[in-house]
Tab-separated table of C-alpha atoms in Angstrom:
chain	number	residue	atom	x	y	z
A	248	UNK	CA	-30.161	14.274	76.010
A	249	UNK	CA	-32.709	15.653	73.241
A	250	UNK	CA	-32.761	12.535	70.485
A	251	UNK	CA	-31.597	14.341	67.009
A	252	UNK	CA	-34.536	12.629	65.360
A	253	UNK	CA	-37.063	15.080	67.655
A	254	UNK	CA	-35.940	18.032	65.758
A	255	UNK	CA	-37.838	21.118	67.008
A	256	UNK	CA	-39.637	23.609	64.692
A	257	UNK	CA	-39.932	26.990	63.813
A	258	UNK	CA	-42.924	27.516	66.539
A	259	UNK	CA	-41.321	26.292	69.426
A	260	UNK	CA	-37.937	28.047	68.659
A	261	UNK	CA	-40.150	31.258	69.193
A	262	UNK	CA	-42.308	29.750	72.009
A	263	UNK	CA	-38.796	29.238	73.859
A	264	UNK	CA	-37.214	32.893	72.805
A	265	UNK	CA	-40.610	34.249	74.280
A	266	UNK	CA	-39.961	32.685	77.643
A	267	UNK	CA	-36.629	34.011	77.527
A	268	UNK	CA	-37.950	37.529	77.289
A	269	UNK	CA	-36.209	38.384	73.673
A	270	UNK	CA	-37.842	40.131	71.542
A	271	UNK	CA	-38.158	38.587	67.701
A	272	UNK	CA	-37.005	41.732	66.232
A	273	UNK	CA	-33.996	41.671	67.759
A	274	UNK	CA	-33.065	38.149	66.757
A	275	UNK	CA	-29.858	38.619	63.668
A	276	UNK	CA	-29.259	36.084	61.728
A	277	UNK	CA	-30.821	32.823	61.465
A	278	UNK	CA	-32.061	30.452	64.499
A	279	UNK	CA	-29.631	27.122	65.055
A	280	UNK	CA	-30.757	24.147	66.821
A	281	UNK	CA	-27.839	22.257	68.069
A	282	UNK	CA	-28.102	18.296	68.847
A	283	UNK	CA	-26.035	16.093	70.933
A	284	UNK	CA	-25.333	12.887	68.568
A	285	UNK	CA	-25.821	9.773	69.316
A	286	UNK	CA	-21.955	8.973	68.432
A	287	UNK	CA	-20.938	11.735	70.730
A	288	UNK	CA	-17.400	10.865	71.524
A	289	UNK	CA	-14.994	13.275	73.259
A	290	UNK	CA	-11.823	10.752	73.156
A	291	UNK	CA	-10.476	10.641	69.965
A	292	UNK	CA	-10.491	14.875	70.113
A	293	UNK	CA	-8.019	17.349	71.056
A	294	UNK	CA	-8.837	21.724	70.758
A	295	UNK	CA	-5.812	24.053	70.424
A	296	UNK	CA	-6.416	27.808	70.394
A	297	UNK	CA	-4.468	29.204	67.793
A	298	UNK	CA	-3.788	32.573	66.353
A	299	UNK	CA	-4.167	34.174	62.919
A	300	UNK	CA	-0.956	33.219	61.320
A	301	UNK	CA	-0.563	29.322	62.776
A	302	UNK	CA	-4.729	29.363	61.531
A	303	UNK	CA	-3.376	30.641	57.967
A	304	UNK	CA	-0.508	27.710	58.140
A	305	UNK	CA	-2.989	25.407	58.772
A	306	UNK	CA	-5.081	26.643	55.202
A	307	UNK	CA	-2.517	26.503	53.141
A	308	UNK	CA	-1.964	22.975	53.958
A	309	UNK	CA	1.055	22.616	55.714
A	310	UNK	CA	1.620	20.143	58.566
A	311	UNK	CA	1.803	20.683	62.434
A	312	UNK	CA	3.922	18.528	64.236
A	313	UNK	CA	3.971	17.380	67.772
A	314	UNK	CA	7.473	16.219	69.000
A	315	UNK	CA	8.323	14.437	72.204
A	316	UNK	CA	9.915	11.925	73.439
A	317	UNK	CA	8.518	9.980	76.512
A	318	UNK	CA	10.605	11.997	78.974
A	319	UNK	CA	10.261	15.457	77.061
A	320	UNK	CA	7.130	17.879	77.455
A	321	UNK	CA	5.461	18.392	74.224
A	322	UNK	CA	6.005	20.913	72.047
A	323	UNK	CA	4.277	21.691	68.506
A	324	UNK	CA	6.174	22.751	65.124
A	325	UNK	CA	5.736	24.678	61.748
A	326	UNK	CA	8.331	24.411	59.263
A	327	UNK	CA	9.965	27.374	61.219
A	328	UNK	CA	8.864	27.690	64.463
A	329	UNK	CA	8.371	26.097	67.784
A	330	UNK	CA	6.091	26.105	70.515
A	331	UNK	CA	4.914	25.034	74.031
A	332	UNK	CA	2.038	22.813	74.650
A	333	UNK	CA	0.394	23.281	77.598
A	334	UNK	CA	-3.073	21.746	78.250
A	335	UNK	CA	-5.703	24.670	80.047
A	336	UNK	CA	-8.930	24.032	81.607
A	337	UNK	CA	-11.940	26.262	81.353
A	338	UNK	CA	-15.104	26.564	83.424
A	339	UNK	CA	-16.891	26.492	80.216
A	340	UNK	CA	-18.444	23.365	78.882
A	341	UNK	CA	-17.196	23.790	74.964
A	342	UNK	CA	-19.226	21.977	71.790
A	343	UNK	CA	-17.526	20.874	69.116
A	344	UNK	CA	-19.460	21.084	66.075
A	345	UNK	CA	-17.978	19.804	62.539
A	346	UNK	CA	-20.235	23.346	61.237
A	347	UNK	CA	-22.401	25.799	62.455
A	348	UNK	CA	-22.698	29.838	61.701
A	349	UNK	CA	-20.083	31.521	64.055
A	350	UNK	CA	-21.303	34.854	63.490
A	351	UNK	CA	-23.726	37.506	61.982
A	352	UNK	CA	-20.817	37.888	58.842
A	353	UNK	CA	-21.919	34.301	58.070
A	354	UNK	CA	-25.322	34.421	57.547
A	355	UNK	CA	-26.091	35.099	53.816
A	356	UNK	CA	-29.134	37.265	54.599
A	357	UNK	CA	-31.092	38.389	58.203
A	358	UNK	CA	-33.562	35.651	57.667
A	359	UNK	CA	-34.864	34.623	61.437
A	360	UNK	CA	-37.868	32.724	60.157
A	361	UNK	CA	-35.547	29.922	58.763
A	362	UNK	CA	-34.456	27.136	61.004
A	363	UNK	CA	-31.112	25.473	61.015
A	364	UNK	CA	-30.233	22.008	62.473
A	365	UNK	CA	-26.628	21.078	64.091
A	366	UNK	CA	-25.296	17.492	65.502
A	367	UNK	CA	-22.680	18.327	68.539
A	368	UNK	CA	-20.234	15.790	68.026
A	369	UNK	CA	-17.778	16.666	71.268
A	370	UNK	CA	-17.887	18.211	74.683
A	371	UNK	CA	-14.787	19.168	76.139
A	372	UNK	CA	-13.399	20.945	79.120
A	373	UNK	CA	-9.467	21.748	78.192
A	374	UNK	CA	-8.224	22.462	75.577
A	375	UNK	CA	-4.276	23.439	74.459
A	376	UNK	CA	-2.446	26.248	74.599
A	377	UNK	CA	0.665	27.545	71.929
A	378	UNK	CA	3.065	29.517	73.610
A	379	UNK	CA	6.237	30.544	71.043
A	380	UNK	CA	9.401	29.061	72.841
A	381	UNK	CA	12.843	28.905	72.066
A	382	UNK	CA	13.728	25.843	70.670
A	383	UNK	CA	15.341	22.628	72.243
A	384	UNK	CA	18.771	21.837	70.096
A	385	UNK	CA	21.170	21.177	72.369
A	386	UNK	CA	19.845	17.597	72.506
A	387	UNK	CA	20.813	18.007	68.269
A	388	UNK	CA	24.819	18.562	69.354
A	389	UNK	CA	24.624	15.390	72.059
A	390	UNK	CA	23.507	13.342	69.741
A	391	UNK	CA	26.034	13.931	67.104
A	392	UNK	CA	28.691	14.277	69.858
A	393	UNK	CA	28.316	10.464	70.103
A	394	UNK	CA	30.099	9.710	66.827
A	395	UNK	CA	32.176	12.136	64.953
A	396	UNK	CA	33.523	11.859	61.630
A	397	UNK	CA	36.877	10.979	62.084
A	398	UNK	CA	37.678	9.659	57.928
A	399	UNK	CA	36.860	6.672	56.446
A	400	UNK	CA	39.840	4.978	58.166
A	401	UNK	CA	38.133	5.168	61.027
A	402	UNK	CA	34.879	4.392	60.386
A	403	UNK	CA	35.351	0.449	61.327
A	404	UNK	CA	37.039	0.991	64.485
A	405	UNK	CA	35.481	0.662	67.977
A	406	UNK	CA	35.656	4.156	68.964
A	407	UNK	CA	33.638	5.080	66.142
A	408	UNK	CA	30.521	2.624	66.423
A	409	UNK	CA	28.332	5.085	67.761
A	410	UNK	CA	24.864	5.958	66.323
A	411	UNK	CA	24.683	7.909	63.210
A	412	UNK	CA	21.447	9.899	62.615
A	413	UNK	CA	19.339	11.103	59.294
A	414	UNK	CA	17.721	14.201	58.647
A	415	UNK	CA	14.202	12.064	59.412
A	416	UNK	CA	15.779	10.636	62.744
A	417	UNK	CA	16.781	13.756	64.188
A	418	UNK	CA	13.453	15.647	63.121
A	419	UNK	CA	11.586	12.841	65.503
A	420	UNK	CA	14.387	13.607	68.239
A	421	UNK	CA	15.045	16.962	68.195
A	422	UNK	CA	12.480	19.193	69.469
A	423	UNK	CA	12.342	21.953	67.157
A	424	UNK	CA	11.269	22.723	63.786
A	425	UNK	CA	12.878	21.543	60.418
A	426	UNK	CA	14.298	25.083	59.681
A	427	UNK	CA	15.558	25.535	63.098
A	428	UNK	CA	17.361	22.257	62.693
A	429	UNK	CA	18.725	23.076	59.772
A	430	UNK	CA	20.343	26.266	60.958
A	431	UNK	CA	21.645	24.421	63.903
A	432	UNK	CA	23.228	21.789	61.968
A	433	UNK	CA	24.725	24.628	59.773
A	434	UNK	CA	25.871	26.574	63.042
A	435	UNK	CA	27.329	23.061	64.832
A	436	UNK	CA	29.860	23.117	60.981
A	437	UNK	CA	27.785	19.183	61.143
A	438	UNK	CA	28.210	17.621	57.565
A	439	UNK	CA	26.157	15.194	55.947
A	440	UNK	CA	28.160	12.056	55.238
A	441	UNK	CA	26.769	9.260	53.033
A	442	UNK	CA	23.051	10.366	54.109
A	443	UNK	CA	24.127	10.499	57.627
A	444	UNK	CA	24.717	13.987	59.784
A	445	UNK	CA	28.034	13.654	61.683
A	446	UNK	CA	30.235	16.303	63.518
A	447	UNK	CA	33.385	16.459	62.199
A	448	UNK	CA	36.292	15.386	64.610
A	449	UNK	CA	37.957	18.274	65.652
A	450	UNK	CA	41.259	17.409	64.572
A	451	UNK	CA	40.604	16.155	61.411
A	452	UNK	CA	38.581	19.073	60.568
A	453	UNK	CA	41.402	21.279	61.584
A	454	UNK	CA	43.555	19.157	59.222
A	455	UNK	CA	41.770	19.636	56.567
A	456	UNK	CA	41.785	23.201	56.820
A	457	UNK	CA	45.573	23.467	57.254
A	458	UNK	CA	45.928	21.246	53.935
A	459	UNK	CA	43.937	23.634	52.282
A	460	UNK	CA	45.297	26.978	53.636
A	461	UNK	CA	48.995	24.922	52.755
A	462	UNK	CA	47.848	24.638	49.012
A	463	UNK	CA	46.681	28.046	49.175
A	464	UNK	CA	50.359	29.287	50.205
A	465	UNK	CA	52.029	27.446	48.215
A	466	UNK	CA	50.743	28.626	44.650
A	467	UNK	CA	50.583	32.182	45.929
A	468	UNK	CA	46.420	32.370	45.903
A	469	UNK	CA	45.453	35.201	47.675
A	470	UNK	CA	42.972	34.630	50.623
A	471	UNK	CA	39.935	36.137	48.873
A	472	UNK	CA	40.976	33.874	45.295
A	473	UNK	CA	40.987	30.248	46.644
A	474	UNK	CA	39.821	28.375	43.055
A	475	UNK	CA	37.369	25.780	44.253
A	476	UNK	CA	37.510	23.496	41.449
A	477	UNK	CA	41.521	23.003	41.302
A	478	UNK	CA	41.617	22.810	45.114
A	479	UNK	CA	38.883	19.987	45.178
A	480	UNK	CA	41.033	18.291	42.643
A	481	UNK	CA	44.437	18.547	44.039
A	482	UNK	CA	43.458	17.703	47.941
A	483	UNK	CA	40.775	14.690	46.606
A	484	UNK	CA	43.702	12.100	46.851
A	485	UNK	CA	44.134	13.067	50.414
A	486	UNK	CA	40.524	13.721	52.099
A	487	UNK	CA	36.866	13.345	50.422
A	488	UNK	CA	35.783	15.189	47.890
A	489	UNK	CA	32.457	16.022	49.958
A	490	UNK	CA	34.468	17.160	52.972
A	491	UNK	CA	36.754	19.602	51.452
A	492	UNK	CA	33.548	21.266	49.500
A	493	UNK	CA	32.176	21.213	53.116
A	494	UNK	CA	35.397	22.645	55.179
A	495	UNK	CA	35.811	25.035	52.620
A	496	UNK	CA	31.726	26.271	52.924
A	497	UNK	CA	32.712	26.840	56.588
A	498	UNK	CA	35.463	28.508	56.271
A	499	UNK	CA	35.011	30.227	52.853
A	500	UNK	CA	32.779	32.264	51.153
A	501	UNK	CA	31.633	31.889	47.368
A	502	UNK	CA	32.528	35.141	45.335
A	503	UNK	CA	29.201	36.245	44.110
A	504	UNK	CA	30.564	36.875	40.530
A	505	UNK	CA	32.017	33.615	39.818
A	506	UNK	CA	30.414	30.610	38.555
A	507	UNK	CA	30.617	27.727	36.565
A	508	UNK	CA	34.847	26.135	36.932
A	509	UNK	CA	35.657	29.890	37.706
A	510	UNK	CA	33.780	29.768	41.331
A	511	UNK	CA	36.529	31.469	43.706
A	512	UNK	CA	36.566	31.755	47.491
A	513	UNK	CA	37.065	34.182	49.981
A	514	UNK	CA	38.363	32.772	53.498
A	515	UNK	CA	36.410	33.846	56.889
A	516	UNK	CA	39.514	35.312	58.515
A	517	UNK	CA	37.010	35.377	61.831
A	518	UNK	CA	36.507	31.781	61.846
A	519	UNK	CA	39.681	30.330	60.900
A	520	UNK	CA	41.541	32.678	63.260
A	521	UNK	CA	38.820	31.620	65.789
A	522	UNK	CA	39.645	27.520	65.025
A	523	UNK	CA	43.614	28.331	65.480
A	524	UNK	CA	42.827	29.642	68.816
A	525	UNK	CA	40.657	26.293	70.029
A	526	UNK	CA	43.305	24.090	68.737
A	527	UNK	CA	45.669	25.856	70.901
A	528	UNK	CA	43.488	26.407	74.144
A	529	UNK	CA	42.103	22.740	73.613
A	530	UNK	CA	45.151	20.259	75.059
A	531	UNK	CA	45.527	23.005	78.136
A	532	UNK	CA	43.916	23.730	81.646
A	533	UNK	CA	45.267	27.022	81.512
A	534	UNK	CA	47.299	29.184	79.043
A	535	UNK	CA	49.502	32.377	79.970
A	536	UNK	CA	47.352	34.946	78.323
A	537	UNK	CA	49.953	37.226	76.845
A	538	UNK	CA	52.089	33.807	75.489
A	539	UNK	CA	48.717	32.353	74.255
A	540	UNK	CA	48.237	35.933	72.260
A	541	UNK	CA	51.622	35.949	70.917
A	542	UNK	CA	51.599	32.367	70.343
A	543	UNK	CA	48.079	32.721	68.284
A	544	UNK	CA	48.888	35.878	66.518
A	545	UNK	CA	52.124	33.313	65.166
A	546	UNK	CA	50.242	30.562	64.164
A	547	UNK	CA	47.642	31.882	62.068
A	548	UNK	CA	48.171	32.172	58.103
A	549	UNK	CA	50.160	35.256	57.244
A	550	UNK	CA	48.281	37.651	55.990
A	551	UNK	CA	45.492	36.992	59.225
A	552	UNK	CA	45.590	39.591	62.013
A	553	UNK	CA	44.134	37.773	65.016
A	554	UNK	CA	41.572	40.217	67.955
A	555	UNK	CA	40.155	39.580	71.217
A	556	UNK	CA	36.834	39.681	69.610
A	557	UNK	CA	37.266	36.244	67.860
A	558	UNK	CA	37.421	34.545	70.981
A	559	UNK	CA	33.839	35.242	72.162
A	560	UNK	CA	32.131	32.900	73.240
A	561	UNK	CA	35.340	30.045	73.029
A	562	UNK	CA	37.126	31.741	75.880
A	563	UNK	CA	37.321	32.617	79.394
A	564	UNK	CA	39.883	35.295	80.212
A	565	UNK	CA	41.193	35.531	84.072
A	566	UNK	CA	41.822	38.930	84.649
A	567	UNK	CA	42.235	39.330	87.963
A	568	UNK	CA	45.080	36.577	88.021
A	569	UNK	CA	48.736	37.123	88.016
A	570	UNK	CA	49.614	36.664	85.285
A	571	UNK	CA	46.327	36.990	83.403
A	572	UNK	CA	45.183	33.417	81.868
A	573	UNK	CA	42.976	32.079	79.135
A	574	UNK	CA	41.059	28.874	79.179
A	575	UNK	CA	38.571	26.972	76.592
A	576	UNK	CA	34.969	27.783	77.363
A	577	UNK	CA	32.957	27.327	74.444
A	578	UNK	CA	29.435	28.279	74.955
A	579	UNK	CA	27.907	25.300	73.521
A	580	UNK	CA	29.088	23.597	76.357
A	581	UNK	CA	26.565	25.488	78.901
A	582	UNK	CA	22.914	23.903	79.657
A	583	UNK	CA	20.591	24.708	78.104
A	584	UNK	CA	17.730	25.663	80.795
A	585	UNK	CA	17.919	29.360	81.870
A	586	UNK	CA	17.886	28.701	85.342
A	587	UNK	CA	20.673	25.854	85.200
A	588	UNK	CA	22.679	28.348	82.358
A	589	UNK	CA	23.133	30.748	85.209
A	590	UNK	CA	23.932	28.753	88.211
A	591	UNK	CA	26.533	27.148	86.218
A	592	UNK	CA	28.043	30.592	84.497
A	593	UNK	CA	28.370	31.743	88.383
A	594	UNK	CA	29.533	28.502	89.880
A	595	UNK	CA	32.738	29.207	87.819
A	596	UNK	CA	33.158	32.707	87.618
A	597	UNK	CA	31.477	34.667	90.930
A	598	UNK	CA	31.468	38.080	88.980
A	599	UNK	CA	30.875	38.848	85.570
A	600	UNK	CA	31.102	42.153	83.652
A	601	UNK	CA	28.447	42.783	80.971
A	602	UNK	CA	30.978	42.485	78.149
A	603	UNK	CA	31.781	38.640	79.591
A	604	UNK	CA	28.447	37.205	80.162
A	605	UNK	CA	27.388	38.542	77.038
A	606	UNK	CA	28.365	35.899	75.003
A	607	UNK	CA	26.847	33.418	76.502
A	608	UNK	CA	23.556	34.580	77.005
A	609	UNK	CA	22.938	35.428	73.233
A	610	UNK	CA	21.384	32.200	72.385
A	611	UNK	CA	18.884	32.818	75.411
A	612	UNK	CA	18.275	36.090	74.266
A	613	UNK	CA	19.601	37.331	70.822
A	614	UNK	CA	19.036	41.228	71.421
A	615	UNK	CA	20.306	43.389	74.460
A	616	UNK	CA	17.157	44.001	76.041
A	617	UNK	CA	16.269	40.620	76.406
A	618	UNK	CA	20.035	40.208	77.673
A	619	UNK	CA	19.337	43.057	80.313
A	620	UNK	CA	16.049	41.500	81.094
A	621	UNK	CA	17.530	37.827	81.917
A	622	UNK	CA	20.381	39.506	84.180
A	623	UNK	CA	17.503	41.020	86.322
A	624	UNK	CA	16.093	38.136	86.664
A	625	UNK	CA	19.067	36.443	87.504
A	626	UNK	CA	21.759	38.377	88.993
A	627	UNK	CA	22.258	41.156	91.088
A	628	UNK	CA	24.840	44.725	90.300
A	629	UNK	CA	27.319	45.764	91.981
A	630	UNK	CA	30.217	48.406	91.114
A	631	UNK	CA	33.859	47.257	91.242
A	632	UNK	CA	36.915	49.514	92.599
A	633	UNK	CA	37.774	50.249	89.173
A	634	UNK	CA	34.342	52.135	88.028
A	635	UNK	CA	32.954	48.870	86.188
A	636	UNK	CA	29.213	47.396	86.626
A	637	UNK	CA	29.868	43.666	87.575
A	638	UNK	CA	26.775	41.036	87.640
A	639	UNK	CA	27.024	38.145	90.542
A	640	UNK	CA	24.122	35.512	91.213
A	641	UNK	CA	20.589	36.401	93.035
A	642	UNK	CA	20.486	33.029	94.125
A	643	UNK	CA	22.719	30.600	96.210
A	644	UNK	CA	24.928	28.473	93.684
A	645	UNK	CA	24.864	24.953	93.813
């Protein structure tokens, strides 16, 4: 190893190109000497190859963020993405150099008589590779599983002692970025209560929804004119303040044109028709499917029309029984992993038309392509009797 104090000069730089057969008038830019330091030290650094956009991220001076528990592989986060670590080896011996010129664009002018000098600080052999992934959340839904918001009432008892989690706590838990978490937490209806995310219990959120559809009815509001501001006030005595505003965000949307103690909403007659259905399917194994229709079509607010399509993703329709029958299956109740998502869709139904396993691929894949692309990988076609493409496991179910 050359010491960085015998620095060579301009002569032997020349002396050396010469033995290397190049010719001086070839040289670009400006010679660079590069020195191993006597600190070289290869342990305290890490390389990750990264592309354009993370390399503009990392300019404008927003944080990276490697999350990972002991168990968990690593994975690395922007503010809105996630991605897969994976460490690579090269054949390569790499330098790691705190500066050098990378290139003829960085030279200020062709100037080959002038000498440059440059300590090496590392050597490495691997470095990491990003590879965009989908991010981990169902570990954000087990988590607040644990201890759902149940009322203040509650809150003492035994069977609500569980963990509670902050925005900070999940973001070192979870692994995905903050935005991702966020929209999960929005998508899971998970409300922040006293600085603390919790899931609401079902039935109390279902509660508080009927006591404000029941105020609704009873002054005559129409479903797309529910006044925020006097329903807040009437239903305070019963539930928190901050849990109506949040029921009625789920369930409701703002009127853009209103504001101030005018703010009106309009209810999501999707979504509520949708949570009449689970509170119905919910206490049962099994449900007649033409008495759970008429049934659900009943209980609904008047004024709803309940459709097939609401139930996607909640439901799992028997067809081929006599009588047809209905059961919860709520696809936030599958794993996670691709492989295991499968296995498990075919362990409890053997064949599956496209418009069935749809549902619960589309957080795998969100487009159809990528839908079509997963069922070749996974399953196999087949046509039934009745004309219709049915999709049944490649592999051996366990």
């Amino acid at each position: 190893m050359e010491d960085v104090d015998e620095r060579r000069n301009l002569q032997q730089v020349m002396a050396i190109a010469s033995v290397a057969k190049l010719d001086p008038e070839d040289l670009v830019g400006q010679p660079q000497c590069l020195y191993f330091s006597r600190d070289l030290n290869t342990s305290n650094m890490k390389l990750i190859e990264v592309d354009g956009a993370i390399m503009s991220y990392i300019e404008e001076g927003k944080d990276l963020v490697i999350r990972g528990e002991k168990t968990d592989s690593a994975v690395l986060c922007l503010d809105d993405m996630t991605f897969d670590l994976k460490e690579a080896e090269t054949s390569n011996t790499l330098l790691l150099l705190d500066q050098c010129f990378a290139g003829p664009d960085e030279f200020e002018v062709n100037t080959p008589e002038e000498l440059h000098h440059f300590e090496v600080q590392g050597v490495a052999h691997e470095y990491y590779e990003l590879r965009p992934m989908r991010p981990r959340l169902q570990k954000l839904q087990t988590l607040l599983e644990k201890n759902p918001y149940a009322g203040d009432l509650y809150e003492d008892s035994p069977s609500h002692a569980g963990p509670k989690y902050s925005t900070e706590d999940l973001l070192d838990m979870v692994q995905a970025s903050r935005k991702e978490i966020e929209a999960e937490l929005k998508k899971l209806r998970a409300c922040c209560v006293k600085g603390l995310w919790r899931l609401l219990d079902f039935d109390y959120e279902f509660e508080v929804l009927s006591q404000i559809i029941s105020l609704m009815e009873e002054n005559s509001w129409k479903m797309d004119e529910i006044p925020l501001n006097e329903t807040l006030e009437t239903l305070e005595v019963l539930k928190p303040r901050c849990i109506l505003q949040h029921v009625m965000d789920c369930f409701g949307d703002q009127n853009e044109a209103d504001s101030g103690d005018l703010i009106k909403y309009r209810l999501q007659e999707d979504g509520i028709c949708r949570m009449y259905a689970e509170m119905l399917l919910k206490h049962t194994d099994k449900f007649n499917l033409s008495e759970f229709l008429q049934a659900w079509r009943q209980s609904v607010p008047e004024g709803m029309i309940t459709n097939e399509n609401q139930l996607r993703g909640l439901s799992l329709i028997d067809r081929a029984s006599k009588p047809q029958v209905i059961s919860l299956f709520k696809v936030s109740s599958l794993p996670e992993d691709e492989k295991e998502r499968f296995n498990f869709l075919f362990r409890v139904k053997e064949r599956w038309t496209m418009d069935e396993i749809t549902p619960y691929l589309e957080n795998l894949a969100p487009d159809k392509l990528k839908i079509g692309a997963l069922l070749q990988k996974h399953a196999r076609t087949s046509v039934g009797p009745d004309g219709v493409r049915v999709y049944n496991s490649k592999r051996p179910v366990t």
